[in-house]
Short mmCIF file of N, CA and C in Angstrom, two decimals:
data_model
loop_
_atom_site.label_atom_id
_atom_site.label_comp_id
_atom_site.label_asym_id
_atom_site.label_seq_id
_atom_site.Cartn_x
_atom_site.Cartn_y
_atom_site.Cartn_z
N UNK A 1 -40.38 -39.31 56.01
CA UNK A 1 -40.65 -39.07 57.52
C UNK A 1 -38.93 -39.01 57.91
N UNK A 2 -38.98 -38.01 58.69
CA UNK A 2 -37.04 -37.91 59.12
C UNK A 2 -36.99 -38.75 59.93
N UNK A 3 -35.76 -38.97 60.56
CA UNK A 3 -35.38 -39.78 61.64
C UNK A 3 -36.01 -39.36 62.65
N UNK A 4 -36.15 -38.37 63.08
CA UNK A 4 -37.00 -38.03 64.63
C UNK A 4 -37.98 -38.89 64.86
N UNK A 5 -38.86 -38.28 63.61
CA UNK A 5 -40.06 -38.95 63.47
C UNK A 5 -40.46 -40.57 63.70
N UNK A 6 -39.54 -40.82 63.02
CA UNK A 6 -39.26 -42.71 62.82
C UNK A 6 -39.00 -42.93 64.08
N UNK A 7 -38.34 -42.52 65.11
CA UNK A 7 -37.53 -42.80 66.45
C UNK A 7 -38.73 -42.62 67.56
N UNK A 8 -39.80 -41.67 67.04
CA UNK A 8 -40.85 -41.77 67.91
C UNK A 8 -42.14 -42.58 67.83
N UNK A 9 -41.90 -42.88 66.58
CA UNK A 9 -42.94 -43.85 65.97
C UNK A 9 -42.42 -45.13 66.70
N UNK A 10 -41.53 -45.65 66.53
CA UNK A 10 -40.67 -46.51 66.83
C UNK A 10 -40.86 -47.08 68.61
N UNK A 11 -40.40 -45.69 69.31
CA UNK A 11 -40.47 -45.74 70.51
C UNK A 11 -42.28 -46.12 71.30
N UNK A 12 -43.04 -45.05 70.36
CA UNK A 12 -44.42 -45.53 70.60
C UNK A 12 -44.79 -47.20 70.53
N UNK A 13 -44.14 -47.92 69.48
CA UNK A 13 -44.85 -48.80 69.57
C UNK A 13 -44.11 -50.00 70.27
N UNK A 14 -42.75 -49.32 70.68
CA UNK A 14 -42.21 -50.49 71.65
C UNK A 14 -42.67 -50.16 72.51
N UNK A 15 -42.95 -48.85 73.57
CA UNK A 15 -43.64 -48.81 74.48
C UNK A 15 -44.75 -49.69 74.84
N UNK A 16 -45.65 -49.62 73.44
CA UNK A 16 -47.02 -50.21 73.73
C UNK A 16 -46.67 -51.72 73.84
N UNK A 17 -45.53 -52.43 73.19
CA UNK A 17 -45.65 -53.50 73.20
C UNK A 17 -45.38 -54.27 74.76
N UNK A 18 -44.17 -52.89 75.13
CA UNK A 18 -44.03 -54.16 76.63
C UNK A 18 -45.22 -53.65 77.43
N UNK A 19 -46.07 -52.56 77.56
CA UNK A 19 -46.96 -52.50 77.86
C UNK A 19 -47.91 -53.52 78.30
N UNK A 20 -47.94 -53.99 77.04
CA UNK A 20 -48.96 -55.10 76.70
C UNK A 20 -48.62 -56.59 77.31
N UNK A 21 -47.25 -56.64 77.29
CA UNK A 21 -46.45 -57.85 77.87
C UNK A 21 -46.51 -57.30 79.81
N UNK A 22 -46.79 -56.62 80.05
CA UNK A 22 -46.56 -56.48 81.52
C UNK A 22 -47.53 -56.42 82.03
N UNK A 23 -48.98 -55.43 81.41
CA UNK A 23 -50.21 -55.49 82.48
C UNK A 23 -51.12 -56.58 81.79
N UNK A 24 -51.28 -56.80 80.35
CA UNK A 24 -52.35 -57.76 79.89
C UNK A 24 -52.27 -59.39 80.71
N UNK A 25 -53.01 -60.01 80.53
CA UNK A 25 -53.00 -61.24 81.44
C UNK A 25 -52.61 -62.27 80.25
N UNK A 26 -53.11 -61.99 78.78
CA UNK A 26 -52.27 -62.70 77.65
C UNK A 26 -50.73 -62.35 77.55
N UNK A 27 -50.65 -61.27 77.69
CA UNK A 27 -48.95 -60.78 77.75
C UNK A 27 -48.10 -61.76 78.59
N UNK A 28 -48.86 -61.63 79.90
CA UNK A 28 -48.12 -62.12 81.06
C UNK A 28 -47.89 -63.76 80.84
N UNK A 29 -49.03 -64.01 80.05
CA UNK A 29 -48.63 -65.80 79.57
C UNK A 29 -47.72 -65.78 78.54
N UNK A 30 -48.11 -65.47 77.71
CA UNK A 30 -46.78 -65.04 76.89
C UNK A 30 -45.21 -64.74 77.12
N UNK A 31 -45.21 -63.88 77.89
CA UNK A 31 -43.85 -63.83 78.36
C UNK A 31 -43.32 -64.91 79.59
N UNK A 32 -44.41 -65.75 80.45
CA UNK A 32 -44.31 -66.63 81.09
C UNK A 32 -43.51 -68.05 80.17
N UNK A 33 -44.02 -68.04 79.25
CA UNK A 33 -44.06 -69.16 78.27
C UNK A 33 -42.65 -68.92 77.62
N UNK A 34 -42.29 -67.96 77.14
CA UNK A 34 -41.24 -67.53 76.53
C UNK A 34 -39.70 -67.83 77.47
N UNK A 35 -40.19 -67.25 78.64
CA UNK A 35 -38.78 -67.51 79.86
C UNK A 35 -39.12 -69.02 80.29
N UNK A 36 -40.07 -69.74 80.27
CA UNK A 36 -39.88 -71.04 80.42
C UNK A 36 -39.35 -71.77 79.39
N UNK A 37 -39.45 -71.48 77.93
CA UNK A 37 -38.81 -71.80 76.63
C UNK A 37 -37.36 -71.59 76.97
N UNK A 38 -36.91 -70.51 77.23
CA UNK A 38 -35.81 -70.28 77.58
C UNK A 38 -35.08 -71.08 78.58
N UNK A 39 -35.87 -71.35 79.46
CA UNK A 39 -34.90 -71.98 80.52
C UNK A 39 -34.96 -73.55 80.22
N UNK A 40 -35.67 -74.36 79.55
CA UNK A 40 -35.47 -75.30 78.85
C UNK A 40 -34.43 -75.84 77.92
N UNK A 41 -34.24 -74.51 77.14
CA UNK A 41 -33.17 -74.29 76.09
C UNK A 41 -31.45 -74.42 77.22
N UNK A 42 -31.44 -73.31 77.63
CA UNK A 42 -30.48 -72.77 78.48
C UNK A 42 -29.76 -74.29 79.43
N UNK A 43 -30.98 -75.24 79.87
CA UNK A 43 -30.60 -76.07 80.60
C UNK A 43 -29.74 -77.27 79.75
N UNK A 44 -30.15 -77.28 78.60
CA UNK A 44 -29.46 -78.27 77.24
C UNK A 44 -28.44 -78.21 76.86
N UNK A 45 -28.04 -76.57 76.75
CA UNK A 45 -26.86 -76.06 76.39
C UNK A 45 -25.98 -76.23 77.65
N UNK A 46 -26.11 -76.12 78.69
CA UNK A 46 -25.40 -76.02 79.94
C UNK A 46 -24.90 -77.99 80.30
N UNK A 47 -26.12 -78.50 79.97
CA UNK A 47 -25.82 -79.99 80.08
C UNK A 47 -24.77 -80.09 78.76
N UNK A 48 -25.13 -80.15 77.67
CA UNK A 48 -24.02 -80.31 76.52
C UNK A 48 -22.68 -79.69 76.60
N UNK A 49 -22.44 -78.73 77.25
CA UNK A 49 -21.32 -78.14 77.59
C UNK A 49 -20.45 -78.99 78.94
N UNK A 50 -21.20 -79.47 79.69
CA UNK A 50 -20.70 -80.00 80.94
C UNK A 50 -20.11 -81.28 80.47
N UNK A 51 -20.97 -82.07 79.54
CA UNK A 51 -20.55 -83.05 78.97
C UNK A 51 -19.58 -83.32 78.17
N UNK A 52 -19.35 -82.25 77.94
CA UNK A 52 -18.18 -82.07 76.62
C UNK A 52 -16.81 -81.43 77.34
N UNK A 53 -17.07 -81.15 78.47
CA UNK A 53 -16.10 -80.38 79.20
C UNK A 53 -15.29 -79.15 78.41
N UNK A 54 -16.10 -78.96 77.17
CA UNK A 54 -15.68 -77.58 76.38
C UNK A 54 -15.54 -76.32 77.38
N UNK A 55 -16.24 -75.94 78.10
CA UNK A 55 -16.02 -74.79 78.65
C UNK A 55 -14.86 -73.75 78.90
N UNK A 56 -13.77 -74.56 78.76
CA UNK A 56 -12.52 -74.40 79.06
C UNK A 56 -11.80 -73.59 77.81
N UNK A 57 -12.51 -73.95 76.55
CA UNK A 57 -12.00 -73.53 75.25
C UNK A 57 -13.20 -72.49 74.79
N UNK A 58 -14.39 -72.55 75.37
CA UNK A 58 -15.55 -71.69 75.34
C UNK A 58 -15.14 -70.19 75.27
N UNK A 59 -15.70 -69.48 74.44
CA UNK A 59 -15.74 -68.03 74.75
C UNK A 59 -17.12 -67.39 73.90
N UNK A 60 -17.17 -66.17 74.36
CA UNK A 60 -18.51 -65.49 74.38
C UNK A 60 -18.96 -66.14 72.62
N UNK A 61 -18.35 -65.96 71.63
CA UNK A 61 -18.50 -66.19 70.09
C UNK A 61 -19.11 -67.97 69.95
N UNK A 62 -18.38 -68.70 70.70
CA UNK A 62 -18.75 -70.04 70.58
C UNK A 62 -19.85 -70.33 71.20
N UNK A 63 -20.25 -69.71 72.15
CA UNK A 63 -21.20 -69.75 72.71
C UNK A 63 -22.25 -69.53 72.20
N UNK A 64 -22.26 -67.86 71.98
CA UNK A 64 -23.37 -67.55 71.01
C UNK A 64 -24.19 -68.78 70.00
N UNK A 65 -23.18 -68.91 69.31
CA UNK A 65 -23.10 -70.00 67.96
C UNK A 65 -23.98 -71.68 68.31
N UNK A 66 -23.41 -71.63 69.59
CA UNK A 66 -24.13 -72.81 70.34
C UNK A 66 -25.65 -72.81 70.53
N UNK A 67 -25.91 -71.43 71.07
CA UNK A 67 -27.16 -71.03 71.46
C UNK A 67 -27.54 -70.82 70.16
N UNK A 68 -27.63 -70.65 69.21
CA UNK A 68 -28.28 -70.32 67.59
C UNK A 68 -28.46 -71.41 67.01
N UNK A 69 -27.44 -72.69 67.40
CA UNK A 69 -27.97 -73.88 66.81
C UNK A 69 -28.86 -74.71 67.76
N UNK A 70 -28.82 -74.31 69.17
CA UNK A 70 -29.53 -75.15 70.02
C UNK A 70 -31.28 -74.59 69.62
N UNK A 71 -31.36 -73.39 69.85
CA UNK A 71 -32.33 -72.62 69.58
C UNK A 71 -33.24 -72.85 68.40
N UNK A 72 -32.14 -73.02 67.27
CA UNK A 72 -32.64 -73.56 65.86
C UNK A 72 -33.20 -74.91 65.87
N UNK A 73 -32.31 -75.95 66.62
CA UNK A 73 -33.09 -77.79 66.77
C UNK A 73 -34.46 -77.25 67.40
N UNK A 74 -34.44 -76.80 68.76
CA UNK A 74 -36.07 -76.20 69.24
C UNK A 74 -37.00 -75.86 68.88
N UNK A 75 -36.60 -75.07 67.93
CA UNK A 75 -37.69 -74.21 67.28
C UNK A 75 -38.06 -75.56 66.39
N UNK A 76 -37.54 -75.93 65.54
CA UNK A 76 -38.31 -76.99 64.48
C UNK A 76 -38.88 -78.13 65.28
N UNK A 77 -38.55 -78.54 66.12
CA UNK A 77 -39.06 -79.62 67.37
C UNK A 77 -40.48 -78.94 67.73
N UNK A 78 -40.55 -78.10 68.07
CA UNK A 78 -41.58 -77.40 68.56
C UNK A 78 -42.50 -76.48 67.88
N UNK A 79 -42.01 -76.34 66.58
CA UNK A 79 -42.90 -75.17 65.56
C UNK A 79 -43.14 -74.26 66.13
N UNK A 80 -41.76 -73.33 66.09
CA UNK A 80 -41.67 -72.22 66.68
C UNK A 80 -41.43 -71.00 65.78
N UNK A 81 -42.36 -69.91 65.96
CA UNK A 81 -42.24 -68.86 64.79
C UNK A 81 -40.70 -68.39 64.77
N UNK A 82 -40.08 -67.82 63.97
CA UNK A 82 -39.16 -67.02 63.36
C UNK A 82 -38.72 -66.01 64.76
N UNK A 83 -39.89 -65.38 64.65
CA UNK A 83 -39.54 -64.09 65.89
C UNK A 83 -39.58 -64.50 67.26
N UNK A 84 -40.21 -65.27 67.87
CA UNK A 84 -39.74 -66.01 69.19
C UNK A 84 -38.55 -66.41 69.05
N UNK A 85 -38.27 -67.39 68.13
CA UNK A 85 -36.63 -68.03 68.21
C UNK A 85 -35.82 -66.98 68.06
N UNK A 86 -35.93 -65.96 67.46
CA UNK A 86 -34.67 -64.74 67.88
C UNK A 86 -34.99 -63.98 68.84
N UNK A 87 -36.29 -64.08 69.70
CA UNK A 87 -36.32 -63.39 71.01
C UNK A 87 -35.72 -64.07 71.66
N UNK A 88 -35.74 -65.76 71.68
CA UNK A 88 -34.85 -66.31 72.55
C UNK A 88 -33.32 -66.82 72.40
N UNK A 89 -32.82 -66.25 70.87
CA UNK A 89 -31.57 -66.47 70.98
C UNK A 89 -31.06 -64.93 71.50
N UNK A 90 -31.46 -63.71 71.38
CA UNK A 90 -31.35 -62.91 72.22
C UNK A 90 -31.01 -62.88 73.04
N UNK A 91 -32.01 -63.33 74.27
CA UNK A 91 -32.04 -63.77 75.62
C UNK A 91 -31.03 -64.62 76.07
N UNK A 92 -31.22 -65.88 75.40
CA UNK A 92 -30.29 -66.49 75.92
C UNK A 92 -28.47 -66.12 75.84
N UNK A 93 -28.59 -65.40 74.38
CA UNK A 93 -26.88 -65.12 74.40
C UNK A 93 -26.87 -63.75 75.46
N UNK A 94 -27.22 -63.09 75.76
CA UNK A 94 -27.11 -62.46 76.87
C UNK A 94 -26.88 -63.00 77.97
N UNK A 95 -26.75 -64.34 78.37
CA UNK A 95 -26.61 -64.94 79.76
C UNK A 95 -25.16 -65.25 79.79
N UNK A 96 -24.17 -65.26 78.93
CA UNK A 96 -22.84 -65.61 78.55
C UNK A 96 -22.23 -65.52 79.97
N UNK A 97 -22.16 -64.56 80.67
CA UNK A 97 -21.56 -64.19 82.19
C UNK A 97 -21.87 -65.69 83.05
N UNK A 98 -23.55 -65.18 83.27
CA UNK A 98 -23.80 -66.34 84.28
C UNK A 98 -23.82 -67.66 83.92
N UNK A 99 -23.61 -67.90 82.81
CA UNK A 99 -23.68 -69.47 81.99
C UNK A 99 -22.23 -69.93 82.45
N UNK A 100 -21.20 -68.89 81.96
CA UNK A 100 -20.07 -69.44 82.37
C UNK A 100 -19.33 -69.66 83.82
N UNK A 101 -20.43 -68.50 84.80
CA UNK A 101 -19.90 -68.85 86.08
C UNK A 101 -20.84 -70.20 86.91
N UNK A 102 -21.98 -70.80 86.69
CA UNK A 102 -22.54 -71.92 86.53
C UNK A 102 -21.76 -72.97 85.80
N UNK A 103 -21.09 -72.94 84.62
CA UNK A 103 -20.71 -74.01 84.63
C UNK A 103 -19.62 -74.37 85.11
N UNK A 104 -18.76 -73.32 85.40
CA UNK A 104 -17.38 -73.71 86.02
C UNK A 104 -17.26 -74.19 87.41
N UNK A 105 -18.56 -74.00 88.18
CA UNK A 105 -18.43 -74.40 89.53
C UNK A 105 -18.32 -75.89 89.62
#
C-alpha cells in the first residue's frame, strides 16, 4: 500500500473516531471523563509547583516531565489504560503556556 493510500485510510479512521467522540452519547461521556481526569491532574501539578516555588526555574521540558510523572502515578492509582494515559499526557503537555500564566499570578 502506498503512502497516499495509507494516509487516506488513517485519515478515515481518525475522522470516524472524532465523529464518534462528538456525536454518540458514549463518546461524549468518554470525552467528558477524559477532560475531568485531565483537570484533576492539572490541579495536582499546579499545586505541587506552587508549593515548591519551582515555576521560576521551570521550562516546557521540565513541565512535560512533571506531567508524565504525575499522569503515570495517577494511572497506576486509578487503573488507567496506557492509551488513555498517553492521551492525557498529550493534552496536559499542550497546556504549558496556560499553566505558566496561571501559576505566575
